[in-house]
PDB file of C-alpha atoms in Angstrom:
ATOM      1  CA  MET A   1     118.138 109.047  36.734  1.00 54.00           C
ATOM      2  CA  PHE A   2     114.923 106.648  37.177  1.00 50.00           C
ATOM      3  CA  ALA A   3     117.696 103.659  37.934  1.00 53.00           C
ATOM      4  CA  ARG A   4     119.551 105.767  40.520  1.00 54.00           C
ATOM      5  CA  PHE A   5     115.759 106.789  42.505  1.00 52.00           C
ATOM      6  CA  SER A   6     114.996 103.247  42.460  1.00 53.00           C
ATOM      7  CA  ILE A   7     118.506 101.854  43.813  1.00 55.00           C
ATOM      8  CA  LEU A   8     118.497 104.562  46.827  1.00 51.00           C
ATOM      9  CA  ALA A   9     114.252 103.539  46.695  1.00 53.00           C
ATOM     10  CA  VAL A  10     115.725 100.345  46.987  1.00 50.00           C
ATOM     11  CA  VAL A  11     118.200 101.009  49.848  1.00 50.00           C
ATOM     12  CA  ALA A  12     115.729 103.083  51.929  1.00 54.00           C
ATOM     13  CA  VAL A  13     113.491 100.009  52.216  1.00 50.00           C
ATOM     14  CA  LEU A  14     115.912  97.732  53.457  1.00 52.00           C
ATOM     15  CA  ALA A  15     117.471  99.947  55.541  1.00 53.00           C
ATOM     16  CA  SER A  16     114.051 100.787  57.568  1.00 54.00           C
ATOM     17  CA  GLY A  17     113.928  96.857  57.214  1.00 53.00           C
ATOM     18  CA  CYS A  18     117.371  96.127  59.820  1.00 52.00           C
ATOM     19  CA  SER A  19     116.455  98.523  62.425  1.00 52.00           C
ATOM     20  CA  ASN A  20     114.441  97.500  65.268  1.00 53.00           C
ATOM     21  CA  THR A  21     111.061  97.516  65.874  1.00 58.00           C
ATOM     22  CA  SER A  22     110.077  95.596  68.302  1.00 60.00           C
ATOM     23  CA  PRO A  23     107.556  96.874  70.791  1.00 64.00           C
ATOM     24  CA  VAL A  24     108.992  97.430  74.338  1.00 59.00           C
ATOM     25  CA  LEU A  25     107.207  95.756  77.000  1.00 62.00           C
ATOM     26  CA  GLY A  26     106.206  96.917  80.625  1.00 62.00           C
ATOM     27  CA  SER A  27     106.055  99.951  82.174  1.00 64.00           C
ATOM     28  CA  LYS A  28     106.939 103.489  80.646  1.00 70.00           C
ATOM     29  CA  ASN A  29     108.582 104.440  84.437  1.00 72.00           C
ATOM     30  CA  ILE A  30     111.427 101.535  84.397  1.00 68.00           C
ATOM     31  CA  SER A  31     114.253 102.014  82.497  1.00 61.00           C
ATOM     32  CA  TYR A  32     117.919 100.141  82.411  1.00 61.00           C
ATOM     33  CA  GLY A  33     120.604 102.374  84.641  1.00 59.00           C
ATOM     34  CA  ASP A  34     124.321 102.602  84.414  1.00 59.00           C
ATOM     35  CA  THR A  35     126.345  99.604  86.877  1.00 58.00           C
ATOM     36  CA  LYS A  36     128.506 101.578  87.910  1.00 63.00           C
ATOM     37  CA  ALA A  37     126.969 104.811  88.579  1.00 59.00           C
ATOM     38  CA  VAL A  38     126.915 106.038  92.378  1.00 60.00           C
ATOM     39  CA  GLU A  39     123.528 104.529  94.158  1.00 57.00           C
ATOM     40  CA  THR A  40     122.468 106.614  96.643  1.00 59.00           C
ATOM     41  CA  VAL A  41     118.808 105.623  96.760  1.00 55.00           C
ATOM     42  CA  THR A  42     119.177 105.044 100.516  1.00 62.00           C
ATOM     43  CA  ASN A  43     121.839 104.907 103.389  1.00 64.00           C
ATOM     44  CA  GLU A  44     121.977 101.193 103.385  1.00 70.00           C
ATOM     45  CA  PHE A  45     124.050  98.587 101.909  1.00 77.00           C
ATOM     46  CA  GLY A  46     123.917  98.966  98.092  1.00 71.00           C
ATOM     47  CA  SER A  47     125.751  97.752  94.759  1.00 73.00           C
ATOM     48  CA  THR A  48     128.031 100.783  94.789  1.00 80.00           C
ATOM     49  CA  ASP A  49     129.352  99.949  98.225  1.00 79.00           C
ATOM     50  CA  LEU A  50     129.732  95.655  96.933  1.00 82.00           C
ATOM     51  CA  GLN A  51     131.226  97.520  93.789  1.00 86.00           C
ATOM     52  CA  MET A  52     133.849  99.584  96.701  1.00 86.00           C
ATOM     53  CA  ILE A  53     134.444  97.046  98.341  1.00 86.00           C
ATOM     54  CA  ALA A  54     135.421  94.405  96.025  1.00 86.00           C
ATOM     55  CA  GLU A  55     137.620  96.282  93.899  1.00 89.00           C
ATOM     56  CA  THR A  56     139.470  97.665  97.246  1.00 90.00           C
ATOM     57  CA  MET A  57     139.987  94.773  98.338  1.00 88.00           C
ATOM     58  CA  THR A  58     140.723  92.949  94.956  1.00 89.00           C
ATOM     59  CA  ARG A  59     143.521  95.746  94.213  1.00 90.00           C
ATOM     60  CA  SER A  60     144.871  95.403  97.340  1.00 91.00           C
ATOM     61  CA  LEU A  61     145.867  91.737  97.694  1.00 91.00           C
ATOM     62  CA  ALA A  62     146.845  91.273  94.290  1.00 89.00           C
ATOM     63  CA  GLN A  63     149.247  94.708  94.653  1.00 91.00           C
ATOM     64  CA  SER A  64     150.481  92.638  97.636  1.00 92.00           C
ATOM     65  CA  GLY A  65     152.853  90.512  96.377  1.00 91.00           C
ATOM     66  CA  ILE A  66     151.507  87.636  98.439  1.00 92.00           C
ATOM     67  CA  LEU A  67     149.855  85.604  95.943  1.00 92.00           C
ATOM     68  CA  GLN A  68     153.083  85.153  93.500  1.00 91.00           C
ATOM     69  CA  GLY A  69     152.574  81.664  91.787  1.00 92.00           C
ATOM     70  CA  ARG A  70     148.778  81.599  91.255  1.00 93.00           C
ATOM     71  CA  PRO A  71     148.385  79.431  94.930  1.00 95.00           C
ATOM     72  CA  VAL A  72     145.416  77.866  95.736  1.00 94.00           C
ATOM     73  CA  VAL A  73     143.072  79.908  97.727  1.00 94.00           C
ATOM     74  CA  GLN A  74     139.945  78.934  99.443  1.00 92.00           C
ATOM     75  CA  VAL A  75     137.101  82.027 100.178  1.00 91.00           C
ATOM     76  CA  TYR A  76     135.016  81.761 102.550  1.00 90.00           C
ATOM     77  CA  ASP A  77     131.458  83.244 102.881  1.00 88.00           C
ATOM     78  CA  VAL A  78     131.719  86.965 104.143  1.00 89.00           C
ATOM     79  CA  LYS A  79     130.452  86.837 107.479  1.00 93.00           C
ATOM     80  CA  ASN A  80     127.184  89.351 108.268  1.00 92.00           C
ATOM     81  CA  LYS A  81     127.513  91.534 111.653  1.00 94.00           C
ATOM     82  CA  THR A  82     125.188  93.746 110.804  1.00 89.00           C
ATOM     83  CA  SER A  83     122.260  94.369 111.586  1.00 89.00           C
ATOM     84  CA  GLU A  84     120.736  94.517 107.810  1.00 89.00           C
ATOM     85  CA  TYR A  85     120.163  91.776 105.697  1.00 90.00           C
ATOM     86  CA  ILE A  86     123.173  91.574 103.195  1.00 86.00           C
ATOM     87  CA  ASP A  87     123.668  89.307 101.023  1.00 85.00           C
ATOM     88  CA  THR A  88     127.080  88.391 101.786  1.00 86.00           C
ATOM     89  CA  ARG A  89     127.503  85.773  98.964  1.00 87.00           C
ATOM     90  CA  GLU A  90     127.987  88.304  96.345  1.00 87.00           C
ATOM     91  CA  ILE A  91     130.737  90.665  98.113  1.00 87.00           C
ATOM     92  CA  THR A  92     132.496  86.256  98.138  1.00 87.00           C
ATOM     93  CA  THR A  93     131.366  86.122  94.608  1.00 88.00           C
ATOM     94  CA  SER A  94     132.941  89.745  93.222  1.00 88.00           C
ATOM     95  CA  ILE A  95     136.117  89.342  95.022  1.00 88.00           C
ATOM     96  CA  LYS A  96     137.181  85.681  94.185  1.00 89.00           C
ATOM     97  CA  THR A  97     136.155  86.707  89.867  1.00 90.00           C
ATOM     98  CA  GLN A  98     138.078  90.480  90.079  1.00 89.00           C
ATOM     99  CA  LEU A  99     140.963  88.289  91.516  1.00 89.00           C
ATOM    100  CA  MET A 100     140.062  85.579  89.459  1.00 89.00           C
ATOM    101  CA  LYS A 101     140.335  88.006  86.324  1.00 90.00           C
ATOM    102  CA  THR A 102     143.893  89.356  87.589  1.00 89.00           C
ATOM    103  CA  GLY A 103     145.363  85.706  87.156  1.00 89.00           C
ATOM    104  CA  THR A 104     146.698  86.082  90.784  1.00 90.00           C
ATOM    105  CA  ALA A 105     145.530  82.870  92.032  1.00 91.00           C
ATOM    106  CA  ARG A 106     143.428  79.702  91.583  1.00 91.00           C
ATOM    107  CA  PHE A 107     140.437  78.650  94.128  1.00 90.00           C
ATOM    108  CA  ALA A 108     139.414  75.485  95.375  1.00 89.00           C
ATOM    109  CA  SER A 109     135.813  74.413  95.874  1.00 81.00           C
ATOM    110  CA  ASP A 110     134.651  76.810  98.683  1.00 76.00           C
ATOM    111  CA  ASN A 111     133.346  75.550 102.325  1.00 69.00           C
ATOM    112  CA  THR A 112     129.551  75.974 100.147  1.00 70.00           C
ATOM    113  CA  ASP A 113     130.379  73.923  96.906  1.00 78.00           C
ATOM    114  CA  MET A 114     132.468  71.365  98.248  1.00 81.00           C
ATOM    115  CA  GLN A 115     129.673  69.023  98.765  1.00 83.00           C
ATOM    116  CA  SER A 116     128.327  69.438  95.038  1.00 87.00           C
ATOM    117  CA  GLN A 117     132.310  68.237  94.318  1.00 87.00           C
ATOM    118  CA  VAL A 118     132.431  65.511  96.495  1.00 88.00           C
ATOM    119  CA  ASP A 119     128.672  64.402  95.079  1.00 88.00           C
ATOM    120  CA  GLN A 120     129.805  65.031  91.281  1.00 90.00           C
ATOM    121  CA  LEU A 121     133.102  62.508  92.278  1.00 90.00           C
ATOM    122  CA  LYS A 122     130.759  59.879  93.596  1.00 89.00           C
ATOM    123  CA  LEU A 123     128.577  59.885  90.454  1.00 91.00           C
ATOM    124  CA  GLN A 124     131.409  59.700  88.301  1.00 90.00           C
ATOM    125  CA  ASN A 125     133.315  56.822  90.461  1.00 90.00           C
ATOM    126  CA  GLN A 126     130.627  54.696  91.931  1.00 88.00           C
ATOM    127  CA  SER A 127     127.628  55.220  89.489  1.00 88.00           C
ATOM    128  CA  GLY A 128     128.906  53.175  86.932  1.00 88.00           C
ATOM    129  CA  LEU A 129     127.560  55.229  84.703  1.00 90.00           C
ATOM    130  CA  TYR A 130     130.433  56.792  83.125  1.00 90.00           C
ATOM    131  CA  LYS A 131     133.248  55.825  80.948  1.00 89.00           C
ATOM    132  CA  LYS A 132     136.284  54.469  83.001  1.00 89.00           C
ATOM    133  CA  SER A 133     138.704  56.905  81.089  1.00 90.00           C
ATOM    134  CA  THR A 134     136.796  59.731  81.490  1.00 92.00           C
ATOM    135  CA  VAL A 135     136.039  59.216  84.988  1.00 89.00           C
ATOM    136  CA  SER A 136     137.967  61.867  87.158  1.00 90.00           C
ATOM    137  CA  LYS A 137     139.754  60.166  90.094  1.00 88.00           C
ATOM    138  CA  THR A 138     139.221  60.980  93.859  1.00 87.00           C
ATOM    139  CA  GLY A 139     141.648  61.494  95.885  1.00 88.00           C
ATOM    140  CA  ASN A 140     143.230  64.413  93.214  1.00 87.00           C
ATOM    141  CA  MET A 141     141.867  67.427  94.776  1.00 87.00           C
ATOM    142  CA  VAL A 142     144.297  70.180  95.217  1.00 89.00           C
ATOM    143  CA  ALA A 143     144.833  71.413  98.916  1.00 90.00           C
ATOM    144  CA  ALA A 144     144.262  75.247  99.811  1.00 92.00           C
ATOM    145  CA  LYS A 145     147.362  76.793 100.616  1.00 95.00           C
ATOM    146  CA  TYR A 146     145.758  79.779 101.903  1.00 96.00           C
ATOM    147  CA  ARG A 147     142.140  80.639 103.010  1.00 94.00           C
ATOM    148  CA  LEU A 148     140.784  84.266 102.403  1.00 93.00           C
ATOM    149  CA  GLU A 149     137.575  84.792 105.079  1.00 93.00           C
ATOM    150  CA  GLY A 150     136.370  87.863 105.774  1.00 93.00           C
ATOM    151  CA  SER A 151     133.636  90.163 107.829  1.00 93.00           C
ATOM    152  CA  ILE A 152     131.592  93.401 107.320  1.00 91.00           C
ATOM    153  CA  SER A 153     130.145  95.018 110.128  1.00 91.00           C
ATOM    154  CA  SER A 154     128.091  98.484 111.009  1.00 90.00           C
ATOM    155  CA  ILE A 155     127.383 101.080 113.662  1.00 89.00           C
ATOM    156  CA  VAL A 156     124.198 103.125 113.066  1.00 88.00           C
ATOM    157  CA  LYS A 157     123.953 106.209 114.519  1.00 88.00           C
ATOM    158  CA  ARG A 158     120.424 108.044 114.762  1.00 87.00           C
ATOM    159  CA  SER A 159     119.193 111.925 115.432  1.00 87.00           C
ATOM    160  CA  ALA A 160     115.737 113.798 115.232  1.00 85.00           C
ATOM    161  CA  ASP A 161     117.363 115.310 111.830  1.00 85.00           C
ATOM    162  CA  TYR A 162     120.351 112.797 110.868  1.00 85.00           C
ATOM    163  CA  LYS A 163     121.262 109.003 110.190  1.00 84.00           C
ATOM    164  CA  ASP A 164     124.643 107.849 110.174  1.00 87.00           C
ATOM    165  CA  VAL A 165     125.899 104.378 109.024  1.00 87.00           C
ATOM    166  CA  PHE A 166     129.340 103.818 109.086  1.00 90.00           C
ATOM    167  CA  TYR A 167     129.949  99.997 107.384  1.00 89.00           C
ATOM    168  CA  LYS A 168     133.789  98.446 108.261  1.00 93.00           C
ATOM    169  CA  PHE A 169     134.404  95.695 105.561  1.00 93.00           C
ATOM    170  CA  SER A 170     137.851  93.332 106.878  1.00 94.00           C
ATOM    171  CA  LEU A 171     139.079  90.096 104.955  1.00 93.00           C
ATOM    172  CA  GLN A 172     142.220  88.163 105.725  1.00 96.00           C
ATOM    173  CA  LEU A 173     144.437  85.548 103.894  1.00 96.00           C
ATOM    174  CA  VAL A 174     145.476  83.022 106.772  1.00 96.00           C
ATOM    175  CA  ASP A 175     148.093  80.347 105.448  1.00 96.00           C
ATOM    176  CA  VAL A 176     146.208  77.063 106.306  1.00 95.00           C
ATOM    177  CA  GLU A 177     149.206  75.011 107.575  1.00 95.00           C
ATOM    178  CA  SER A 178     150.818  78.230 109.799  1.00 95.00           C
ATOM    179  CA  GLY A 179     147.600  79.585 110.911  1.00 95.00           C
ATOM    180  CA  LEU A 180     149.315  82.985 110.663  1.00 96.00           C
ATOM    181  CA  ALA A 181     147.601  85.606 108.732  1.00 96.00           C
ATOM    182  CA  GLU A 182     149.310  86.652 105.948  1.00 96.00           C
ATOM    183  CA  TRP A 183     147.531  89.778 104.343  1.00 96.00           C
ATOM    184  CA  MET A 184     144.754  92.055 106.340  1.00 96.00           C
ATOM    185  CA  ASP A 185     143.186  95.112 104.909  1.00 94.00           C
ATOM    186  CA  GLU A 186     140.068  97.441 105.662  1.00 94.00           C
ATOM    187  CA  LYS A 187     137.599  99.408 103.936  1.00 91.00           C
ATOM    188  CA  GLU A 188     135.151 101.887 105.709  1.00 89.00           C
ATOM    189  CA  ILE A 189     131.927 103.663 103.649  1.00 86.00           C
ATOM    190  CA  ARG A 190     129.872 106.351 105.377  1.00 88.00           C
ATOM    191  CA  LYS A 191     126.851 107.251 104.686  1.00 83.00           C
ATOM    192  CA  THR A 192     124.378 110.300 106.022  1.00 84.00           C
ATOM    193  CA  THR A 193     120.464 111.083 105.808  1.00 83.00           C
ATOM    194  CA  GLU A 194     119.432 114.265 106.457  1.00 82.00           C
ATOM    195  CA  ARG A 195     115.765 114.083 107.176  1.00 74.00           C
TER     196      ARG A 195
END
């Protein structure tokens, strides 16, 4: 009986030692939230809008069938045509990431990352710092078959009692050689606030 009690006591001590007793630093008014929850703090562009746009556009493009054979796509940053600050690079990155996860496309260095690619090739080929057999050769970058570009615009209406914001996001896939738009889609979002 005593041996059974001792074993139970040891197990209880070990179990309590494994629990997380780390203190939480910071304000008690801050907590983690669900990143997929609908965010309606203001009627300005927010995380829910970004997620809806990225998911809708990715699904539409992946299901269009135009990306058969995993073509190389160059992604251009979304143009912000609204009156508010929107980090359009994050919209672009979300769409690119979700398309990458579907496995329907490969991506060339985009217009903002091209200089980093060129700098790396120069460093490897001209610095003399790298073993020749491991150096990436110039002239072997793969050109994009398609260019993916888009824009976001908004219309804001106000009255004494309401503020209405209408967002329109447009995205198109253009064949680089022919210049023809091969796919286009839009996502519209309306947010209304009662004052």
